[in-house]
Amino acid sequence: MEPSRRITLATYARLLRANANFRKLWFAQIVSEIGDWMYTVAIYSQLLELTGGQAKSVGFAFVLQVLPQLLVSPMAGVLNDRLSRRRLMIVADLARAVIVTLMLYAQARGLIWLIYVLLFLETVFWALFEPGRNAVIPNITEGDDVLIANGLASITWSFNFAVGFSIGGFIAALAGRRAVFVINALSFILSAVLVSRMRFTEPHVERLPAMRVRDLADFSPISEGLRYVRADKRLLATMLVKCGLGFIGANWVLVTILGEQKFPLRIGNAGPEEAGMLGMSILMGCRGLGALIGPIIGTYLAGHSQSRLRWGILIGFLFSGIGYVLLGQMGHAVTAGLSLVLAHAGGSIIWVFSATLLQMTTDDQFRGRVFSAEFAFMTLSMSLSSALAGMFIDRGIDVGTVASAAGAFMLAPGLAWLLAQRLWREQSSHPSRA
C-alpha cells in the first residue's frame, strides 16, 4: 500500500538539518539560480532595447537558452551515467561563470550576435549540469526523502525565480546591467565551491570502466537507454509529461512583452526602459510566486502516494491552461499577476510530480539518460512555442490573444495524460516499476 503521509515545512527543515550533502546542493541551487534569473531580466530587456522592441529577439534568445539542450542531451546523459556527476556539475558551473563574464563585452547593437552565441554556450553547460543534479538526489537521499528533496528543490527553484526576477529589474535599473552580470558570474563560482564540498558515493561510476573520449561517439548507451524506456509505457508517458508542459514555454516571450509594453511600472523618475524592466520583473515575480505555492500545497496533499502524484499532474495541466486563458483577457497588472500565479502553480506541480515519479521508477544506471531525454523533449516544445509566440506578436496579433491561445492548447497534453492513466490500471496486476 502506498504511504500518503503529509509533507510539511517541518519535514523540509528536518531534511536540511540531517543531510549535509543535500544542504550543500540546496545552497548551491539558491545562489546560482537567483543570479541566473536576475541576469535573464537584464538580457531580455537589453535585447528589446537593441532591436527596437522586437518580440522575436526575445523568442530567439529563449530558443538559444533551451534548444541546445536537445542537441546536447544525448551526450549529457551518457556523460552523467559514465562520469562523476559531482565533478561534471563543478565544471559546468565554472564554465558558466566565464561565459556570463564575457557578456560584459556584448553591450552594443553590433554585438547582438555575441549575446546569442554566449546564451547558446551557457545552455550547453546547463544541459550538462541539470541532469546531473536531478540524478544525484537519489544518491544523497533515501526512501521517502527522495520526494521531500524533490519538493524542496522545486519550491526553492520557484522562490529563486520570484526573488531573482523581482530584484533583477531593480538592480539593473539602479546599478546597470553590468552589475547583474558580475553578480551572476560570482554566483556560479560559489555554487561550484559548494558542490565540491559534497561527499557521497556514485555507484554508477564504480560499476563501469574508465570512460574514453571515443566513447562519446558510441551511441550504444543511448540505444540502450531508449530500449529501457520503451520497455515500460508508463515510464515513457511520465518522461513525456514535461514535453506537454513545454507548450507554455511561450510565457517567456508573453510575460516579457506584457511587462515591457502593456504593464510597465513607473516609479519616481524611471524612464521607459527602466519602467519596462520593472514591469517585467513584477510579472515574472508573480510567475515565480505561483511556482512556489504549487509544490507546497501539492506535496502536502499528495504525500508519498504515486497515484496522487499522477492525478496531481492532471490538475496542474488544468490550472496552467486556465491561467493563461485568463491572462489574455486581463487589462490590469494585478489581475494579470494573479492569472500567472494560478498558471504557474499548476506548472510547478507538473514539474515536481513528474520528476519525482521518474526518480522513483528509474534504475540508477539509466537515470542520467532518462532525465536528459526528458529535458530534450521539453526543450523542443518550449523552443517551438516561444518562437511561434514571438513570430505571431511581431506580425500584429495581440499578445493577449496569443496568451489565451497558448492556455487553450495546454488542454491537449492534459487530455493525453488523462488517457495515459489506463496504462497503470492495465498493468496494476503485473507491476514492474510501479
GROMACS .gro file of N, CA and C in nm, residues 201-258:
model
  174
  201THR      N    1   2.881   0.857  -0.241
  201THR     CA    2   2.922   0.754  -0.336
  201THR      C    3   2.841   0.767  -0.465
  202GLU      N    4   2.903   0.729  -0.575
  202GLU     CA    5   2.836   0.732  -0.706
  202GLU      C    6   2.846   0.592  -0.766
  203PRO      N    7   2.750   0.506  -0.735
  203PRO     CA    8   2.757   0.364  -0.776
  203PRO      C    9   2.769   0.345  -0.926
  204HIS      N   10   2.712   0.435  -1.004
  204HIS     CA   11   2.716   0.417  -1.150
  204HIS      C   12   2.859   0.425  -1.203
  205VAL      N   13   2.947   0.499  -1.134
  205VAL     CA   14   3.087   0.510  -1.176
  205VAL      C   15   3.166   0.388  -1.132
  206GLU      N   16   3.135   0.338  -1.014
  206GLU     CA   17   3.210   0.225  -0.958
  206GLU      C   18   3.190   0.097  -1.039
  207ARG      N   19   3.076   0.085  -1.105
  207ARG     CA   20   3.046  -0.039  -1.178
  207ARG      C   21   3.101  -0.040  -1.320
  208LEU      N   22   3.151   0.075  -1.369
  208LEU     CA   23   3.189   0.085  -1.509
  208LEU      C   24   3.338   0.112  -1.524
  209PRO      N   25   3.397   0.073  -1.639
  209PRO     CA   26   3.537   0.106  -1.666
  209PRO      C   27   3.552   0.255  -1.692
  210ALA      N   28   3.675   0.303  -1.687
  210ALA     CA   29   3.701   0.445  -1.712
  210ALA      C   30   3.652   0.484  -1.852
  211MET      N   31   3.597   0.604  -1.862
  211MET     CA   32   3.543   0.648  -1.990
  211MET      C   33   3.656   0.701  -2.079
  212ARG      N   34   3.645   0.671  -2.208
  212ARG     CA   35   3.740   0.721  -2.307
  212ARG      C   36   3.670   0.822  -2.397
  213VAL      N   37   3.749   0.909  -2.460
  213VAL     CA   38   3.692   1.012  -2.547
  213VAL      C   39   3.610   0.949  -2.659
  214ARG      N   40   3.657   0.838  -2.714
  214ARG     CA   41   3.586   0.775  -2.825
  214ARG      C   42   3.451   0.720  -2.783
  215ASP      N   43   3.430   0.705  -2.651
  215ASP     CA   44   3.301   0.657  -2.604
  215ASP      C   45   3.189   0.756  -2.634
  216LEU      N   46   3.225   0.885  -2.653
  216LEU     CA   47   3.124   0.985  -2.685
  216LEU      C   48   3.063   0.962  -2.822
  217ALA      N   49   3.138   0.895  -2.909
  217ALA     CA   50   3.087   0.864  -3.043
  217ALA      C   51   3.019   0.727  -3.047
  218ASP      N   52   3.013   0.663  -2.932
  218ASP     CA   53   2.947   0.532  -2.922
  218ASP      C   54   2.802   0.554  -2.880
  219PHE      N   55   2.710   0.525  -2.971
  219PHE     CA   56   2.569   0.552  -2.945
  219PHE      C   57   2.497   0.434  -2.881
  220SER      N   58   2.571   0.328  -2.847
  220SER     CA   59   2.505   0.213  -2.786
  220SER      C   60   2.444   0.245  -2.649
  221PRO      N   61   2.508   0.331  -2.564
  221PRO     CA   62   2.441   0.365  -2.438
  221PRO      C   63   2.309   0.437  -2.460
  222ILE      N   64   2.303   0.522  -2.565
  222ILE     CA   65   2.179   0.593  -2.595
  222ILE      C   66   2.073   0.494  -2.641
  223SER      N   67   2.113   0.401  -2.729
  223SER     CA   68   2.018   0.299  -2.775
  223SER      C   69   1.970   0.213  -2.660
  224GLU      N   70   2.062   0.181  -2.569
  224GLU     CA   71   2.025   0.101  -2.453
  224GLU      C   72   1.924   0.176  -2.367
  225GLY      N   73   1.946   0.307  -2.352
  225GLY     CA   74   1.853   0.388  -2.275
  225GLY      C   75   1.716   0.395  -2.340
  226LEU      N   76   1.712   0.406  -2.473
  226LEU     CA   77   1.584   0.408  -2.544
  226LEU      C   78   1.509   0.277  -2.528
  227ARG      N   79   1.581   0.166  -2.536
  227ARG     CA   80   1.516   0.036  -2.516
  227ARG      C   81   1.460   0.024  -2.375
  228TYR      N   82   1.535   0.077  -2.280
  228TYR     CA   83   1.491   0.072  -2.140
  228TYR      C   84   1.358   0.147  -2.122
  229VAL      N   85   1.348   0.266  -2.180
  229VAL     CA   86   1.226   0.346  -2.166
  229VAL      C   87   1.110   0.284  -2.243
  230ARG      N   88   1.137   0.236  -2.364
  230ARG     CA   89   1.031   0.179  -2.447
  230ARG      C   90   0.973   0.052  -2.385
  231ALA      N   91   1.050  -0.013  -2.300
  231ALA     CA   92   1.002  -0.138  -2.238
  231ALA      C   93   0.892  -0.113  -2.136
  232ASP      N   94   0.877   0.010  -2.092
  232ASP     CA   95   0.775   0.043  -1.991
  232ASP      C   96   0.699   0.165  -2.039
  233LYS      N   97   0.577   0.145  -2.088
  233LYS     CA   98   0.499   0.256  -2.142
  233LYS      C   99   0.464   0.359  -2.036
  234ARG      N  100   0.453   0.314  -1.912
  234ARG     CA  101   0.425   0.409  -1.804
  234ARG      C  102   0.542   0.504  -1.783
  235LEU      N  103   0.663   0.450  -1.789
  235LEU     CA  104   0.782   0.533  -1.776
  235LEU      C  105   0.791   0.630  -1.893
  236LEU      N  106   0.761   0.582  -2.014
  236LEU     CA  107   0.764   0.668  -2.132
  236LEU      C  108   0.664   0.782  -2.119
  237ALA      N  109   0.542   0.750  -2.075
  237ALA     CA  110   0.440   0.854  -2.059
  237ALA      C  111   0.484   0.959  -1.957
  238THR      N  112   0.543   0.913  -1.847
  238THR     CA  113   0.589   1.006  -1.743
  238THR      C  114   0.702   1.093  -1.795
  239MET      N  115   0.792   1.034  -1.874
  239MET     CA  116   0.904   1.109  -1.928
  239MET      C  117   0.858   1.220  -2.023
  240LEU      N  118   0.742   1.202  -2.087
  240LEU     CA  119   0.693   1.300  -2.184
  240LEU      C  120   0.604   1.408  -2.122
  241VAL      N  121   0.579   1.399  -1.991
  241VAL     CA  122   0.492   1.498  -1.925
  241VAL      C  123   0.546   1.640  -1.944
  242LYS      N  124   0.676   1.659  -1.921
  242LYS     CA  125   0.732   1.794  -1.931
  242LYS      C  126   0.733   1.845  -2.076
  243CYS      N  127   0.727   1.754  -2.172
  243CYS     CA  128   0.712   1.796  -2.311
  243CYS      C  129   0.579   1.871  -2.327
  244GLY      N  130   0.473   1.819  -2.263
  244GLY     CA  131   0.345   1.888  -2.265
  244GLY      C  132   0.351   2.021  -2.193
  245LEU      N  133   0.421   2.024  -2.079
  245LEU     CA  134   0.437   2.149  -2.006
  245LEU      C  135   0.513   2.252  -2.089
  246GLY      N  136   0.602   2.205  -2.173
  246GLY     CA  137   0.683   2.295  -2.255
  246GLY      C  138   0.604   2.381  -2.351
  247PHE      N  139   0.479   2.344  -2.378
  247PHE     CA  140   0.400   2.422  -2.472
  247PHE      C  141   0.359   2.558  -2.416
  248ILE      N  142   0.375   2.581  -2.285
  248ILE     CA  143   0.358   2.718  -2.236
  248ILE      C  144   0.495   2.784  -2.219
  249GLY      N  145   0.595   2.731  -2.289
  249GLY     CA  146   0.724   2.799  -2.297
  249GLY      C  147   0.710   2.935  -2.361
  250ALA      N  148   0.598   2.957  -2.430
  250ALA     CA  149   0.568   3.088  -2.487
  250ALA      C  150   0.562   3.195  -2.379
  251ASN      N  151   0.546   3.155  -2.254
  251ASN     CA  152   0.534   3.254  -2.146
  251ASN      C  153   0.657   3.343  -2.136
  252TRP      N  154   0.774   3.291  -2.174
  252TRP     CA  155   0.895   3.374  -2.166
  252TRP      C  156   0.886   3.495  -2.257
  253VAL      N  157   0.823   3.478  -2.372
  253VAL     CA  158   0.800   3.590  -2.463
  253VAL      C  159   0.681   3.672  -2.416
  254LEU      N  160   0.572   3.604  -2.382
  254LEU     CA  161   0.447   3.672  -2.345
  254LEU      C  162   0.465   3.762  -2.224
  255VAL      N  163   0.522   3.708  -2.117
  255VAL     CA  164   0.536   3.786  -1.994
  255VAL      C  165   0.635   3.901  -2.012
  256THR      N  166   0.741   3.877  -2.089
  256THR     CA  167   0.837   3.983  -2.117
  256THR      C  168   0.771   4.099  -2.190
  257ILE      N  169   0.695   4.069  -2.295
  257ILE     CA  170   0.629   4.174  -2.374
  257ILE      C  171   0.520   4.242  -2.292
  258LEU      N  172   0.442   4.165  -2.217
  258LEU     CA  173   0.337   4.225  -2.134
  258LEU      C  174   0.397   4.321  -2.032
   0.00000   0.00000   0.00000
